[in-house]
XYZ file of C-alpha atoms in Angstrom:
208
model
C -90.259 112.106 77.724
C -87.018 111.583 79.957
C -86.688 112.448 83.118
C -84.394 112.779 86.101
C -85.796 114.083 89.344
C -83.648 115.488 92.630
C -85.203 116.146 95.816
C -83.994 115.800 98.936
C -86.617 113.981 100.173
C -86.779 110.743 98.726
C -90.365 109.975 99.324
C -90.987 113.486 97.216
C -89.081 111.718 94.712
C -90.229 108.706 94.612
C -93.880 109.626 95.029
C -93.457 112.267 91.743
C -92.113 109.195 89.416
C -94.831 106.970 90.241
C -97.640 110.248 89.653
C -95.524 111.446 86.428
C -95.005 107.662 84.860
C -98.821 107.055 85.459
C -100.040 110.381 84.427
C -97.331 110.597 81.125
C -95.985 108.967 78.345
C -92.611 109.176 80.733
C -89.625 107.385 81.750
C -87.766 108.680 84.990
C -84.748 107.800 84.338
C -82.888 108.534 87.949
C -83.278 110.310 91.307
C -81.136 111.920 93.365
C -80.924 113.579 96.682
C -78.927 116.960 96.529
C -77.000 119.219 93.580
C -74.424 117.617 93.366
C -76.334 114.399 92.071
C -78.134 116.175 89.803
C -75.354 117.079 87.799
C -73.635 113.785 88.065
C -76.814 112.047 86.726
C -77.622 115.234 84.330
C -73.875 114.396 82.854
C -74.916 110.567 82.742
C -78.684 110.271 81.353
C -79.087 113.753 79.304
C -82.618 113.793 80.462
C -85.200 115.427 78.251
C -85.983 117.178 81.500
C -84.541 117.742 85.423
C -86.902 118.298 87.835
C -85.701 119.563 90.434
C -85.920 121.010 94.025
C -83.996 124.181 94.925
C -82.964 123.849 99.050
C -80.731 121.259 99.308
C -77.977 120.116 101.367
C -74.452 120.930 99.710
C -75.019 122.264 96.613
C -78.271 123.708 95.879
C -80.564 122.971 92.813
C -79.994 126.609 91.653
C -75.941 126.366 92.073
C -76.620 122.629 90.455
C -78.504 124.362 87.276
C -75.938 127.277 86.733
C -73.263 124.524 86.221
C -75.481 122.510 84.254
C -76.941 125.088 81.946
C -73.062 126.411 81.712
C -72.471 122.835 80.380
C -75.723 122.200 77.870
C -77.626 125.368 77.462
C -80.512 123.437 75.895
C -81.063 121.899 79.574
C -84.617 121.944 80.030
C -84.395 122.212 84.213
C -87.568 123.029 86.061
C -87.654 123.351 89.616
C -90.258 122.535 91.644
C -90.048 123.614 95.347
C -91.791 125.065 98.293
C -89.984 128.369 98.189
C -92.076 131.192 96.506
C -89.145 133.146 97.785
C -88.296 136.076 94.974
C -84.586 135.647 95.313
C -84.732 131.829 94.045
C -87.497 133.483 91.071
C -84.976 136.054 90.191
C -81.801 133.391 90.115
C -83.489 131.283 87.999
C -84.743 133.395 85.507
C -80.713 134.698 85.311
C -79.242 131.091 85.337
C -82.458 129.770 82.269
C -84.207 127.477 83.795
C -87.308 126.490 81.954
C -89.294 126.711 84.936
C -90.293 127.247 88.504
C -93.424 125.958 90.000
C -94.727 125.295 93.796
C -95.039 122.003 94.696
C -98.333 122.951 96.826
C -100.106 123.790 93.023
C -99.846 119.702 92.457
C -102.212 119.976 89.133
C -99.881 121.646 87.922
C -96.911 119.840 87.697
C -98.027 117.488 84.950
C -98.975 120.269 82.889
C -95.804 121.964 83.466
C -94.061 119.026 82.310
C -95.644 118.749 79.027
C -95.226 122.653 78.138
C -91.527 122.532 78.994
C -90.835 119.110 77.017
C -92.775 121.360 74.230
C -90.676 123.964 74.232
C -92.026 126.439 76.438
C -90.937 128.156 79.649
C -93.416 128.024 82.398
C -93.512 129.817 85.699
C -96.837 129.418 88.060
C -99.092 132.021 88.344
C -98.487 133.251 91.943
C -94.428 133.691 89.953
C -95.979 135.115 87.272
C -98.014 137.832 88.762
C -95.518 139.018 90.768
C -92.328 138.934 88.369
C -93.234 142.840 87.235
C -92.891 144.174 90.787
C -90.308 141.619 91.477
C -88.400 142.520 88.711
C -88.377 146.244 88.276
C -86.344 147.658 90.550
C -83.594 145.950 88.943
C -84.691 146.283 85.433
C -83.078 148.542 82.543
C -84.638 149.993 79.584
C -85.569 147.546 76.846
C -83.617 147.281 74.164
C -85.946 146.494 71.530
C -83.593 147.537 68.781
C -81.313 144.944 69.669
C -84.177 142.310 68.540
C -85.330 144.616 65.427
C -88.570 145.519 66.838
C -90.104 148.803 66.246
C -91.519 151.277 68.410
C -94.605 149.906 68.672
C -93.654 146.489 68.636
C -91.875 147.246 71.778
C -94.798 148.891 73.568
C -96.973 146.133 73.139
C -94.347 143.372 74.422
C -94.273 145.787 77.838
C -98.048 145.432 78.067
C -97.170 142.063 77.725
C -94.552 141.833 80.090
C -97.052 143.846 82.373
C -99.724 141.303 82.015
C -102.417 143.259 79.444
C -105.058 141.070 77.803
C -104.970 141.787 73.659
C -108.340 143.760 74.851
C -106.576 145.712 77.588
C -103.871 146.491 75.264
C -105.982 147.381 72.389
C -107.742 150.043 74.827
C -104.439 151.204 75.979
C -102.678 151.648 72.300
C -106.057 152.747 70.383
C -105.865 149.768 68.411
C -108.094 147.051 67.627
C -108.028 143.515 69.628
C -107.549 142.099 65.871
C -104.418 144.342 65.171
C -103.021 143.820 68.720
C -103.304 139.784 68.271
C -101.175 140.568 64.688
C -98.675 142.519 65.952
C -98.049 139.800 68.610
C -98.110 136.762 66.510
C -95.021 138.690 64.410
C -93.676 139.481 67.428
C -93.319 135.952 68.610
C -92.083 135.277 65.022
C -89.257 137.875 64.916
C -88.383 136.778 68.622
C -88.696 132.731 67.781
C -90.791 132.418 71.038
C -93.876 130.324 71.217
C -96.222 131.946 73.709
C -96.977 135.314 75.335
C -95.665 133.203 78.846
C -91.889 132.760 76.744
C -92.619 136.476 75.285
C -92.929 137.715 79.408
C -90.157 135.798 80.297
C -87.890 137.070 77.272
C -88.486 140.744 78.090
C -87.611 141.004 81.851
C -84.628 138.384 80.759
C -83.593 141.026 78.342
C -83.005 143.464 81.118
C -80.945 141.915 83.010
């Protein structure tokens, strides 16, 4: 795993390569200090990941990871910051980013590492609770024609969405835990998403 960090402090930076190369099979590649860096070294290394703070001075890290995601859509950018602020949440769902984590949940950026280098989009759980309030005054109707899911398909990606166990859902729908884990495993087929997490993520995306 590649990596570039940007933060603006550098003993943030510093400290997170020596905890990421000890803790992973990982190379960090480069650090920088504001946005603009970050896109200068994104252009330069093509990390496998940018990790990345958001408040910065001169260009942000979420103005930074519009222009790179504009460049390389497969960017894998996860930022990793202080602000739980639902603004920054909403921006970088809208802009792709892989991920946004707190830096106070420090177990967890390890973790979050692997599961974006994996594939997968990861937002903490103090994001992820709150991304259905967050999100809803905002929020359309889903589409879920545009993504050939049926009716019921559709229902059980908003229980999903809403944070539903299979149990809960099961309850909810009449249908049986066994069913409910069925319908979502073709679900995540159809969809080509790996997780309910990506499957959460994909349906307030979708509603833009």
């Amino acid at each position: 795993m590649r990596l570039v960090i940007v933060d603006d402090d550098s003993l943030v930076a510093v400290s997170l390569k020596t905890i990421i190369e000890a803790g992973e099979d990982a190379t960090v590649l480069a650090t920088g200090k504001n946005g603009a860096e970050a896109v200068e070294l994104y252009r330069e290394h093509h990390p496998d990941i940018l990790l990345m703070d958001i408040r910065m001075e001169g260009m942000t890290g979420l103005e930074a990871g519009k222009k790179i995601l504009e460049e390389d859509p497969q960017a894998r950018i996860l930022f990793l910051t202080t602000f739980n602020d639902d603004e920054y949440i909403r921006t970088a769902l809208a802009i792709g980013a892989k991920g946004y984590i707190i830096k106070q949940d420090f177990d967890g950026i390890l973790p979050a590492l692997r599961a974006v280098y994996e594939g997968q989009t990861v937002f903490g759980d103090q994001v992820m609770d709150r991304l259905p309030d967050m999100l809803s005054p905002k929020k359309q109707a889903f589409s879920h024609e545009d993504y050939g899911l049926t009716d019921q398909e559709a229902e059980i990606v908003t229980c999903v969405a809403d944070g539903l166990s299979n149990k809960e859902i099961a309850e909810k729908l009449y249908l049986s835990e066994g069913t409910v884990r069925n319908y979502i495993s073709t679900i995540l087929s159809k969809l080509d998403l790996r997780d309910r997490t990506n499957l959460a993520i994909f349906y307030y995306r979708s509603m833009k």
